[in-house]
Amino acid sequence: MAGLELKNIQKTYGKVEVIKGVDLDIEDGEFVVFVGPSGCGKSTLLRMIAGLEDITGGELYIGDKLCNDVEPRDRSIAMVFQSYALYPHMTVYDNVGFGLKLAKTPKDVRDQKIREAARILKMEHLLDRKPGQLSGGQRQRVAIGRAIVRQPEVFLFDEPLSNLDAALRVDTRMEIAKLHADLGATMIYVTHDQVEAMTLADKIVVLDAGVVQQVGSPIELYQRPQNRFVAGFIGSPKMNFVEVAVEAIGPDAITVGSKDVASLRVPAATAGISVGDTLTLGIRPHDLSPANTGAIVGRVAIVERLGNETIVNIELASGTAWLAVLDGDQALRIGESLALAAEPAKAILFDAAGKALLPTPA
Amino acid sequence: MTAAAAPALKMQRRSLYPGWFYLPAAVVYSVLFLAPTFASLYFSLTRWTLFDATFIGFDNFAQFFREPFLIQGLVNTVIYAVVTSGLKVVIGMALAVMLTSQIMARGYLRSVIFFPVLVSTIGVGMTFTVLMHPTQGMINQALALFGIAGPGWLVDPKLALFSVALVDVWKGVGLATVIYIAGLVAIPKDYYEAARIDGATRLQNFIYVTLPLSRPATATVITLSFIGGLRTFDLIWAMTKGGPGFASDTVASVIYKQYQAGFYGLSTAGNVVLFILIAVLVVPLTMFLNRKQGHE
Ligand SMILES: Nc1ncnc2c1ncn2[C@@H]1O[C@H](COP(=O)(O)OP(=O)(O)OP(=O)(O)O)[C@@H](O)[C@H]1O
Ligand SMILES: [Mg+2]
């Protein structure tokens, strides 16, 4: 079993810097998810760990071994590709056993391992088929089976669920979580779907433009995002933002307001902030509730009634569009004025550079 | 089944284009292919002098098969087709693998290899006849520099057919290479990466990934060059005229010799025989090459 350590890992293609110095510690048995918008370098980072992409700078340790120049097969890793990469001319049995065959594993040992993997993934009945005769979900299983038989210390997944339909994605997600619990291996998983990240991860690594924005547990990232990017990226629907001015600075809190928001006292770090500064206020759609005396007033633009909750698009006085997720079924008319109260303890202020002014935890 | 389901089914079967769209193709096909085919079937059953034709049944075929060197021509034709298509597959594949890897001047080399395809066959034949001259030819003179006594490429009866086949390969391998390159670049990169993680060597990559996944290209190359080899005429005629003696005669050159001698009905019968020979060999071959593979 093995953890990983990335020290100032960099990747450049020609002059383009794609990964700009990533430091990361991954513990043995941890489930780590890389998330970030398209093109931020998630796949590149994963492929460097796999050994499919050269490392331009920095050091990569798998276990205690420096692996920068180690061939993929000697890194004790296995990778599940987004396209599955199953060989169309081989049966499932041969696909799963391909790596073992190349490693010249004796036939009986190979057979036993293939059947064991098939049993774990409940695909014994598929072994004689070719990939073309399988559904998307079944192919996904075979691809995972191919990784399992190698008994790697680290599993690498690059968006493995993105070719599946929504229902199957949920099932497979749970199966991967179960597999992680059963095998206890280290897993690194790339996705741009933050629901997958939240549900699967022990630890999420948020990347943007080749830079790690924050590393932490899902709840940590949700409750205490360190900057505006992470706050906006984690959580669905997205956090609402609006510019506000500092009205007063109290002990461990800042009172802010604007023409959109009547005075709101938000717990925050106050160092370096003075009255009159412009900050960004962030409030999650779920933390808003209708109240006649609410601090935030806007006009209802779109109403989506889902039965158990109501998603309201409102337009603030400055023209900023906000979302609010309200409990239960709310009969709202488009164009009517709506006052919303925000729970100040859940609101977050960001300075001009986008850094969160998080209060020191109680 | 409900009433609504029936029209829906009909809708699915309906073609994208109206039926009369196929008319131009049908006219061209009948005028240029069907009519000559049936005409030659008819003339092969006649004594034909271009001005009049007398029906004589299967006499032409009987006479064609009595041609003393016909059997050798048939054997030569098949040997020629097998040798040329086999070499084109092997060499074309090797060149394509080389030209799709990271080597210098890749684009330039691709055009160099394709260039002979564009040159006239007669020109190539004449050039190589000169190059292959047993004493004055450049090939044997070059071999002599290394102290090797070059063979009589086109004058040795045992060698002549193979010499022409080699020139055919030289000229045609560019097309095979281009087909293979198209096939190889269509293989997703993921397969090679997955194999790399599994620890495949370059040879194993080739055997387990490249070779099986380029099978459609192989089928195309074999079919094209095999049919081309069976019908071959111009290169043989330009280089050996079937000689020495009848050593490099193929069915097509035998037919041409009869045509030159004025036996039109007879040579037409030979063409029908060649057509049947091609059909008999190629149809099962393509069925074998394109058999279902589980996927697709
Ligand atoms: N071979 C290459 N040459 C130059 N630039 C590249 C190359 N491969 C990737 N890039 C660039 O590197 C950046 C990161 O790519 P990467 O594939 O890692 O993104 P990603 O986070 O996986 O995105 P996605 O979610 O769309 O898969 C992109 O901006 C891409 O354009
Ligand atoms: Mg990617």
XYZ file of C-alpha atoms and ligand atoms in Angstrom:
690
model
C 0.000 0.000 0.000
C 1.217 3.427 -0.798
C 0.593 7.111 -0.370
C 1.828 9.756 -2.782
C 3.757 12.937 -2.466
C 3.907 15.643 -5.113
C 6.558 18.302 -4.668
C 6.289 21.409 -6.831
C 5.147 19.393 -9.844
C 5.186 21.366 -13.076
C 4.247 20.722 -16.666
C 4.883 22.882 -19.686
C 4.069 22.197 -23.317
C 6.559 24.282 -25.248
C 6.104 27.690 -23.667
C 2.653 27.033 -22.231
C 2.633 26.339 -18.518
C -0.187 23.921 -17.817
C 0.622 22.833 -14.256
C 2.234 25.553 -12.235
C 3.863 23.913 -9.256
C 1.549 21.546 -7.402
C 2.347 20.381 -3.869
C 0.181 17.606 -2.548
C 0.255 14.880 0.067
C -1.955 11.877 -0.455
C -2.170 9.351 2.313
C -2.260 5.615 1.892
C -5.835 4.455 1.281
C -7.216 7.915 0.768
C -9.828 8.729 -1.877
C -8.687 11.950 -3.497
C -10.692 13.815 -6.121
C -9.269 16.419 -8.495
C -11.946 18.890 -9.560
C -11.842 22.027 -11.589
C -13.235 23.576 -14.732
C -12.432 22.184 -18.167
C -8.839 22.737 -19.214
C -7.520 23.409 -15.706
C -5.032 20.542 -15.928
C -6.733 17.715 -13.991
C -6.075 15.089 -16.636
C -2.544 16.319 -17.169
C -1.773 15.991 -13.467
C -3.293 12.502 -13.332
C -1.415 11.410 -16.430
C 1.833 12.615 -14.911
C 1.149 10.441 -11.882
C 0.400 7.535 -14.242
C 3.606 8.113 -16.163
C 1.878 8.763 -19.472
C 3.102 12.348 -19.487
C 6.648 13.492 -18.677
C 7.103 15.612 -15.583
C 8.698 18.926 -16.510
C 9.708 19.891 -12.989
C 9.333 18.810 -9.373
C 9.301 15.403 -7.745
C 6.721 12.648 -7.623
C 6.934 10.005 -4.916
C 4.718 6.931 -4.943
C 5.205 5.092 -1.686
C 8.704 6.237 -0.816
C 10.031 5.837 -4.325
C 10.912 8.761 -6.554
C 8.939 7.959 -9.699
C 9.675 10.812 -12.103
C 11.430 8.547 -14.568
C 9.866 5.195 -13.709
C 7.917 3.403 -16.459
C 4.128 3.280 -15.865
C 4.108 -0.497 -15.347
C 6.596 -0.188 -12.482
C 4.669 2.460 -10.558
C 2.145 -0.020 -9.117
C -0.710 2.023 -10.497
C -3.709 1.158 -12.653
C -5.757 3.570 -14.669
C -9.377 3.593 -15.803
C -9.810 5.695 -18.926
C -12.775 7.866 -19.751
C -13.119 6.010 -23.065
C -12.584 2.696 -21.175
C -9.966 1.758 -23.829
C -11.183 -1.847 -24.041
C -9.671 -3.741 -26.950
C -12.567 -4.414 -29.341
C -11.045 -7.604 -30.732
C -10.617 -9.314 -27.364
C -13.232 -10.872 -25.136
C -13.894 -9.413 -21.714
C -11.858 -12.264 -20.253
C -8.843 -11.415 -22.411
C -9.253 -7.704 -21.832
C -9.202 -8.140 -18.086
C -6.281 -10.563 -18.271
C -4.243 -8.593 -20.793
C -1.841 -7.033 -18.309
C -1.291 -10.362 -16.564
C -0.588 -12.020 -19.896
C 2.014 -9.396 -20.748
C 3.562 -9.926 -17.321
C 3.774 -13.651 -18.168
C 1.631 -14.651 -15.194
C 1.027 -18.442 -15.254
C -2.255 -19.345 -16.894
C -3.952 -20.827 -13.820
C -3.045 -17.857 -11.605
C -4.284 -15.550 -14.323
C -7.555 -17.402 -14.640
C -8.094 -17.278 -10.903
C -7.424 -13.545 -10.729
C -9.685 -12.759 -13.665
C -12.532 -14.764 -12.116
C -11.971 -13.118 -8.756
C -12.214 -9.654 -10.328
C -15.303 -10.713 -12.261
C -16.873 -11.914 -9.022
C -16.145 -8.649 -7.212
C -17.692 -6.680 -10.068
C -20.562 -9.149 -10.653
C -19.725 -9.656 -14.303
C -18.976 -13.392 -14.465
C -21.664 -13.827 -17.116
C -19.990 -11.283 -19.401
C -16.542 -12.869 -19.627
C -17.040 -14.431 -23.078
C -18.425 -11.327 -24.716
C -16.626 -8.731 -26.762
C -16.793 -5.075 -25.652
C -19.081 -4.270 -28.604
C -21.742 -6.494 -27.047
C -21.788 -4.644 -23.727
C -23.702 -1.640 -22.460
C -21.866 1.465 -21.327
C -22.166 0.515 -17.671
C -20.910 -3.003 -18.321
C -17.908 -1.670 -20.244
C -17.176 0.572 -17.317
C -17.107 -2.481 -15.066
C -14.743 -4.322 -17.377
C -12.423 -1.319 -17.402
C -12.426 -1.317 -13.604
C -11.896 -5.090 -13.644
C -8.832 -4.630 -15.774
C -7.478 -2.267 -13.154
C -8.335 -4.547 -10.219
C -6.494 -7.651 -11.503
C -3.234 -5.773 -11.503
C -3.637 -5.329 -7.730
C -2.237 -1.815 -7.874
C -1.498 0.292 -4.843
C -2.973 3.352 -6.516
C -6.040 3.486 -8.763
C -6.320 6.389 -11.176
C -9.665 7.337 -12.714
C -10.087 10.007 -15.398
C -13.748 11.044 -15.535
C -14.862 7.403 -15.573
C -18.569 8.170 -15.366
C -18.913 10.897 -17.938
C -20.140 8.545 -20.679
C -22.945 7.103 -18.560
C -26.507 8.320 -18.189
C -27.560 10.058 -15.014
C -29.122 7.054 -13.239
C -26.243 4.719 -14.043
C -23.803 7.368 -12.935
C -25.302 7.388 -9.465
C -25.173 3.566 -9.231
C -21.629 3.316 -10.492
C -20.533 6.110 -8.199
C -21.771 4.110 -5.239
C -20.046 0.998 -6.530
C -16.754 2.812 -6.811
C -17.174 4.051 -3.245
C -17.838 0.477 -2.150
C -14.844 -0.792 -4.085
C -12.681 1.733 -2.303
C -13.983 0.574 1.045
C -13.415 -3.103 0.125
C -9.961 -2.817 -1.415
C -8.621 -0.070 0.817
C -6.346 1.108 -2.002
C -5.411 4.702 -2.645
C -7.631 6.188 -5.341
C -7.233 9.361 -7.332
C -10.267 10.414 -9.280
C -10.654 13.225 -11.779
C -14.012 14.818 -12.450
C -15.503 18.167 -13.233
C -18.738 17.141 -11.557
C -18.691 18.571 -8.079
C -21.460 16.230 -6.863
C -19.201 13.270 -7.647
C -16.391 15.037 -5.860
C -18.481 15.785 -2.755
C -19.899 12.264 -2.456
C -16.777 10.220 -3.155
C -13.864 12.133 -1.751
C -12.011 11.913 1.518
C -10.081 14.845 0.176
C -10.851 17.220 -2.667
C -8.197 19.088 -4.602
C -9.661 22.095 -6.398
C -7.584 23.147 -9.402
C -7.865 26.222 -11.543
C -5.524 27.150 -14.390
C -2.892 24.690 -13.202
C -2.817 25.970 -9.633
C -4.198 24.222 -6.544
C -6.835 26.530 -5.087
C -7.620 24.521 -1.977
C -7.242 21.051 -0.556
C -9.632 19.740 2.063
C -12.510 17.508 3.007
C -15.772 18.094 1.113
C -17.430 19.794 4.108
C -14.407 21.966 4.747
C -14.477 23.197 1.158
C -18.201 23.827 1.363
C -18.205 25.634 4.672
C -14.841 27.336 4.661
C -13.740 27.996 1.057
C -10.498 29.937 1.039
C -11.280 32.010 -1.990
C -14.027 33.080 -4.277
C -13.164 30.499 -6.930
C -13.585 27.558 -4.553
C -16.728 29.080 -3.073
C -18.247 29.411 -6.515
C -17.113 25.999 -7.710
C -18.166 23.822 -4.788
C -21.881 23.638 -4.030
C -24.856 23.409 -6.321
C -26.518 25.696 -7.271
C -23.565 28.066 -7.237
C -22.988 30.554 -4.450
C -24.426 34.053 -5.064
C -22.034 36.990 -5.112
C -22.591 40.736 -4.942
C -20.375 43.742 -4.290
C -20.882 45.499 -0.971
C -19.271 48.354 0.937
C -17.906 48.106 4.469
C -20.103 50.145 6.836
C -18.670 49.223 10.201
C -16.007 46.955 11.636
C -16.846 45.249 14.882
C -15.061 42.676 16.936
C -14.725 39.576 14.703
C -17.369 40.834 12.271
C -17.851 43.288 9.448
C -21.085 45.113 8.738
C -21.624 45.541 5.028
C -24.322 47.043 2.871
C -25.182 48.338 -0.574
C -28.273 49.244 -2.499
C -28.890 45.485 -2.839
C -28.258 44.488 0.751
C -29.428 46.403 3.802
C -26.856 46.313 6.606
C -25.706 42.763 7.312
C -23.268 41.887 10.074
C -21.118 39.019 8.875
C -18.624 37.198 11.125
C -15.245 37.689 9.448
C -11.543 38.320 9.899
C -11.112 42.059 10.045
C -7.377 42.542 9.622
C -6.498 45.091 6.965
C -10.097 46.117 6.282
C -11.277 49.681 6.737
C -14.663 51.350 6.488
C -15.590 52.220 2.908
C -13.699 49.292 1.303
C -15.465 47.313 -1.388
C -15.843 43.602 -0.613
C -17.729 40.734 -2.222
C -20.503 39.102 -0.239
C -21.209 35.440 -0.929
C -24.368 33.630 0.174
C -25.405 30.144 -0.883
C -28.870 29.803 -2.455
C -29.874 27.338 0.270
C -29.091 29.864 3.033
C -31.720 32.336 1.897
C -35.291 32.293 3.198
C -38.290 34.538 2.606
C -38.828 37.127 5.358
C -40.714 40.408 5.201
C -37.920 42.161 7.054
C -35.180 40.465 5.000
C -32.004 42.342 4.154
C -32.032 41.417 0.492
C -34.804 42.586 -1.796
C -35.228 41.719 -5.442
C -37.747 41.072 -8.188
C -38.754 37.518 -9.029
C -37.545 36.657 -12.563
C -37.971 32.879 -12.900
C -39.633 30.349 -10.604
C -38.918 26.620 -10.791
C -41.242 24.590 -8.557
C -39.898 21.126 -7.836
C -42.494 20.238 -5.201
C -40.177 19.774 -2.242
C -38.336 23.006 -2.952
C -38.656 26.086 -5.091
C -35.780 27.603 -7.022
C -36.228 31.325 -7.538
C -34.213 33.551 -9.810
C -34.286 37.084 -8.479
C -32.907 40.306 -9.842
C -31.385 42.646 -7.281
C -31.624 46.426 -7.525
C -28.164 46.621 -9.142
C -29.226 44.112 -11.795
C -27.231 41.223 -10.299
C -29.005 37.860 -10.717
C -29.275 35.686 -7.616
C -30.662 32.234 -6.962
C -32.568 31.227 -3.871
C -33.626 27.695 -2.993
C -36.693 27.962 -0.781
C -38.266 25.179 1.265
C -41.494 23.604 0.098
C -43.730 24.854 -2.642
C -43.884 28.626 -2.835
C -46.491 30.332 -4.999
C -44.573 33.311 -6.364
C -45.525 35.515 -9.274
C -42.981 36.684 -11.793
C -42.255 40.374 -11.368
C -43.327 40.579 -7.745
C -40.934 41.900 -5.154
C -39.417 39.386 -2.744
C -37.536 40.049 0.477
C -35.066 37.413 1.639
C -33.248 36.979 4.913
C -29.750 35.528 5.008
C -28.196 33.700 7.877
C -25.152 35.948 8.592
C -23.119 33.083 10.074
C -23.219 31.273 6.725
C -22.381 34.300 4.603
C -18.768 34.801 3.526
C -16.930 37.991 2.651
C -14.134 38.117 0.084
C -11.564 40.881 -0.296
C -10.730 42.553 -3.593
C -8.248 39.786 -4.485
C -10.927 37.130 -3.969
C -9.481 35.804 -0.699
C -12.084 34.737 1.853
C -12.132 36.713 5.132
C -13.006 33.640 7.175
C -13.589 34.182 10.890
C -11.328 32.144 13.180
C -13.297 28.971 13.954
C -14.950 28.986 17.339
C -49.477 -3.710 -32.390
C -51.401 -0.467 -32.371
C -52.401 1.432 -35.465
C -49.980 4.208 -34.604
C -47.011 1.879 -34.483
C -47.361 0.652 -38.075
C -46.805 3.985 -39.862
C -43.948 4.700 -37.479
C -42.231 1.532 -38.654
C -42.780 2.504 -42.260
C -41.284 5.899 -41.591
C -38.099 4.297 -40.321
C -37.599 2.244 -43.439
C -38.085 5.159 -45.775
C -34.852 6.161 -47.453
C -33.408 9.603 -47.050
C -33.590 10.327 -50.783
C -36.351 9.846 -53.373
C -36.015 6.720 -55.512
C -35.330 8.487 -58.807
C -32.086 9.928 -57.403
C -30.422 6.668 -58.367
C -31.321 7.084 -62.061
C -28.145 8.864 -63.270
C -25.980 6.251 -61.601
C -28.128 3.482 -63.077
C -27.826 4.908 -66.598
C -24.064 5.318 -66.358
C -23.716 1.855 -64.841
C -25.795 0.191 -67.574
C -24.129 1.977 -70.471
C -20.574 1.638 -69.264
C -20.688 -1.647 -67.409
C -23.731 -3.833 -67.948
C -23.951 -3.416 -71.737
C -20.258 -4.217 -72.427
C -20.385 -7.109 -69.990
C -23.338 -8.739 -71.702
C -21.977 -7.876 -75.148
C -18.681 -9.552 -74.327
C -20.565 -12.555 -72.932
C -22.332 -12.774 -76.278
C -19.244 -12.204 -78.446
C -17.338 -14.804 -76.493
C -19.808 -17.303 -77.965
C -19.171 -16.184 -81.572
C -16.507 -16.185 -84.228
C -16.075 -12.428 -84.371
C -14.194 -10.411 -87.004
C -15.415 -6.978 -85.914
C -17.650 -6.864 -89.057
C -19.717 -9.955 -88.466
C -20.135 -12.487 -85.753
C -21.182 -16.118 -86.202
C -22.556 -17.973 -83.236
C -20.363 -20.967 -82.411
C -21.384 -21.886 -78.855
C -18.603 -22.739 -76.457
C -15.948 -23.372 -79.120
C -13.951 -20.293 -78.103
C -13.757 -21.478 -74.514
C -12.768 -24.952 -75.592
C -10.043 -23.501 -77.763
C -8.916 -21.061 -75.088
C -8.362 -23.886 -72.658
C -6.384 -25.798 -75.283
C -3.856 -22.933 -75.500
C -0.561 -24.649 -74.655
C 0.640 -21.967 -72.261
C -2.654 -21.055 -70.762
C -2.164 -23.179 -67.646
C 1.201 -21.571 -67.029
C -0.441 -18.167 -67.587
C -3.096 -18.985 -64.986
C -0.511 -20.185 -62.468
C 1.663 -17.137 -63.149
C -1.299 -14.817 -62.640
C -2.108 -16.287 -59.247
C 1.566 -16.302 -58.170
C 1.906 -12.695 -59.278
C -1.233 -11.604 -57.416
C -0.220 -13.416 -54.218
C 3.378 -12.142 -54.260
C 2.495 -8.525 -55.007
C -0.371 -8.250 -52.539
C 1.586 -10.078 -49.834
C 4.590 -7.784 -50.208
C 2.391 -4.687 -50.361
C 0.746 -5.658 -47.074
C 4.028 -6.290 -45.275
C 5.997 -3.379 -46.696
C 3.032 -0.979 -46.671
C 2.365 -1.757 -43.009
C 6.036 -1.371 -42.077
C 6.320 1.955 -43.875
C 3.068 3.210 -42.366
C 4.217 2.330 -38.841
C 7.460 4.158 -39.529
C 5.736 7.181 -41.050
C 3.238 7.559 -38.210
C 5.934 7.519 -35.527
C 7.888 10.578 -34.511
C 10.531 10.704 -37.209
C 12.081 13.596 -39.051
C 10.763 14.759 -42.417
C 7.652 12.623 -42.053
C 5.505 14.576 -44.504
C 8.283 14.682 -47.083
C 8.880 10.924 -46.841
C 5.161 10.263 -47.206
C 5.095 12.076 -50.537
C 8.278 10.372 -51.705
C 6.730 6.974 -51.079
C 3.494 7.924 -52.754
C 5.171 9.456 -55.807
C 5.609 6.230 -57.881
C 1.844 5.675 -57.685
C 1.378 8.794 -59.795
C 3.870 7.861 -62.509
C 2.725 6.053 -65.652
C 3.073 2.296 -65.446
C 4.561 2.073 -68.938
C 7.180 4.650 -68.001
C 8.076 2.770 -64.850
C 8.226 -0.485 -66.826
C 10.562 0.954 -69.431
C 12.797 2.581 -66.840
C 13.167 -0.614 -64.842
C 13.765 -2.647 -68.000
C 16.808 -0.467 -68.556
C 17.853 -0.585 -64.887
C 17.507 -4.373 -64.815
C 19.561 -5.027 -67.925
C 21.846 -7.956 -67.027
C 25.130 -6.259 -67.958
C 24.523 -2.559 -68.569
C 21.718 -2.070 -66.019
C 22.444 0.163 -63.029
C 21.202 -2.418 -60.559
C 23.672 -5.084 -61.565
C 26.448 -2.533 -61.960
C 25.821 -1.371 -58.411
C 25.839 -4.976 -57.186
C 29.102 -5.523 -59.051
C 30.727 -2.789 -56.955
C 30.204 -5.057 -53.955
C 31.500 -8.012 -55.882
C 28.094 -9.566 -56.357
C 27.251 -10.948 -59.763
C 23.687 -9.731 -60.303
C 21.156 -12.150 -61.791
C 19.523 -11.751 -65.190
C 16.466 -10.073 -63.752
C 14.270 -10.138 -66.816
C 16.057 -12.698 -68.978
C 16.171 -15.572 -66.505
C 12.898 -17.516 -67.020
C 12.800 -18.458 -63.334
C 13.173 -14.848 -62.255
C 11.374 -12.709 -64.824
C 7.913 -12.916 -63.265
C 9.248 -12.068 -59.809
C 11.296 -9.170 -61.148
C 8.180 -7.649 -62.669
C 6.314 -8.322 -59.414
C 9.006 -6.434 -57.482
C 8.636 -3.421 -59.751
C 4.862 -3.631 -59.314
C 5.378 -3.542 -55.533
C 7.778 -0.619 -55.819
C 5.200 1.280 -57.812
C 2.122 0.327 -55.804
C 3.322 0.195 -52.220
C 2.739 3.935 -51.786
C -1.001 3.439 -52.087
C -0.924 0.594 -49.565
C 1.101 2.795 -47.224
C -1.369 5.656 -47.476
C -4.277 3.298 -46.726
C -2.393 1.919 -43.720
C -1.505 5.385 -42.454
C -5.186 6.314 -42.536
C -5.973 3.095 -40.654
C -3.235 3.594 -38.052
C -4.014 7.196 -37.192
C -7.641 6.160 -36.616
C -6.626 3.853 -33.735
C -7.397 5.747 -30.513
C -4.331 6.721 -28.491
C -5.971 5.357 -25.337
C -5.362 1.776 -26.463
C -1.632 2.339 -26.559
C -1.679 4.148 -23.235
C -3.657 1.375 -21.569
C -1.196 -1.142 -23.003
C 1.697 0.969 -21.771
C 0.348 0.958 -18.225
C 0.007 -2.812 -18.532
C 3.674 -2.898 -19.471
C 3.508 -3.724 -23.172
C 6.750 -3.564 -25.143
C 6.810 -1.994 -28.588
C 6.566 -5.412 -30.192
C 3.627 -6.368 -27.972
C 1.969 -3.051 -28.806
C 2.255 -3.946 -32.454
C 1.033 -7.529 -32.087
C -1.855 -6.928 -29.694
C -3.027 -3.446 -30.666
C -1.804 -2.195 -34.036
C -2.126 -5.406 -36.002
C -5.668 -6.418 -34.983
C -7.011 -2.861 -35.062
C -5.671 -2.149 -38.538
C -7.446 -5.153 -39.996
C -9.897 -3.064 -42.047
C -6.910 -1.397 -43.734
C -5.307 -4.797 -44.327
C -8.523 -6.063 -45.915
C -8.625 -3.061 -48.242
C -4.977 -3.363 -49.229
C -5.190 -7.111 -49.861
C -8.386 -6.846 -51.885
C -7.195 -3.937 -54.018
C -3.750 -5.292 -54.738
C -4.965 -8.870 -55.247
C -7.500 -7.810 -57.875
C -4.894 -5.529 -59.426
C -2.416 -8.404 -59.487
C -4.866 -10.792 -61.169
C -5.637 -8.278 -63.901
C -2.080 -7.142 -64.369
C -1.076 -6.471 -67.927
C 0.598 -3.137 -68.665
C 3.705 -3.658 -66.554
C 4.227 -7.192 -67.850
C 3.797 -6.019 -71.404
C 6.143 -3.057 -70.974
C 8.872 -5.143 -69.355
C 8.847 -8.701 -70.758
C 5.895 -9.108 -73.138
C 5.326 -12.365 -71.300
C 8.837 -13.587 -72.009
C 11.349 -14.995 -71.976
C 9.354 -17.572 -73.930
C 6.111 -17.724 -71.999
C 7.780 -17.583 -68.580
C 6.055 -14.413 -67.397
C 2.797 -14.670 -69.339
C -0.341 -13.950 -67.358
C -3.947 -14.520 -68.395
C -4.210 -10.896 -69.508
C -1.121 -11.059 -71.695
C -2.286 -14.350 -73.239
C -5.587 -12.671 -74.070
C -3.829 -9.693 -75.580
C -1.660 -11.892 -77.766
C -4.784 -13.583 -79.185
C -6.380 -10.212 -79.758
C -3.278 -9.023 -81.623
C -3.501 -12.137 -83.757
C -7.070 -11.186 -84.697
C -8.928 -13.826 -82.669
C -11.418 -11.378 -81.190
C -14.011 -13.928 -80.122
C -11.308 -16.034 -78.565
C -9.788 -13.147 -76.623
C -13.250 -12.108 -75.445
C -13.760 -15.634 -74.159
C -10.420 -15.261 -72.355
C -11.701 -12.091 -70.729
C -14.786 -13.893 -69.513
C -12.540 -16.590 -68.054
C -10.426 -13.915 -66.321
C -13.560 -12.277 -64.963
C -14.752 -15.596 -63.546
C -11.291 -16.326 -62.133
C -11.242 -12.983 -60.320
C -14.767 -13.487 -58.997
C -14.039 -17.027 -57.816
C -10.897 -15.967 -55.947
C -11.866 -12.530 -54.685
C -15.419 -13.044 -53.453
C -14.515 -15.655 -50.820
C -11.376 -13.692 -49.965
C -13.273 -10.501 -49.187
C -15.899 -12.454 -47.296
C -13.136 -13.932 -45.177
C -11.391 -10.586 -44.656
C -14.557 -8.724 -43.719
C -16.124 -11.371 -41.515
C -17.801 -10.047 -38.406
C -15.546 -9.536 -35.463
C -17.937 -9.242 -32.571
C -17.667 -5.488 -32.421
C -19.476 -3.090 -34.733
N -0.288 18.031 -25.828
C -0.615 19.264 -25.429
N 0.004 20.342 -25.946
C -0.320 21.593 -25.545
N -1.244 21.862 -24.614
C -1.889 20.833 -24.047
C -1.609 19.479 -24.420
N -2.409 18.669 -23.688
C -3.155 19.475 -22.915
N -2.835 20.786 -23.125
C -3.422 21.941 -22.430
O -3.302 21.728 -21.061
C -4.412 22.235 -20.373
C -4.931 21.197 -19.395
O -5.446 20.095 -20.110
P -6.146 18.893 -19.371
O -6.475 17.884 -20.393
O -5.298 18.455 -18.245
O -7.456 19.590 -18.829
P -8.608 18.945 -17.928
O -8.598 19.672 -16.646
O -8.476 17.476 -17.895
O -9.895 19.381 -18.746
P -11.220 18.525 -19.067
O -12.112 18.659 -17.893
O -11.771 19.263 -20.247
O -10.802 17.129 -19.361
C -5.428 22.639 -21.403
O -5.461 24.048 -21.460
C -4.904 22.059 -22.689
O -5.170 22.919 -23.756
Mg -9.538 15.798 -18.741
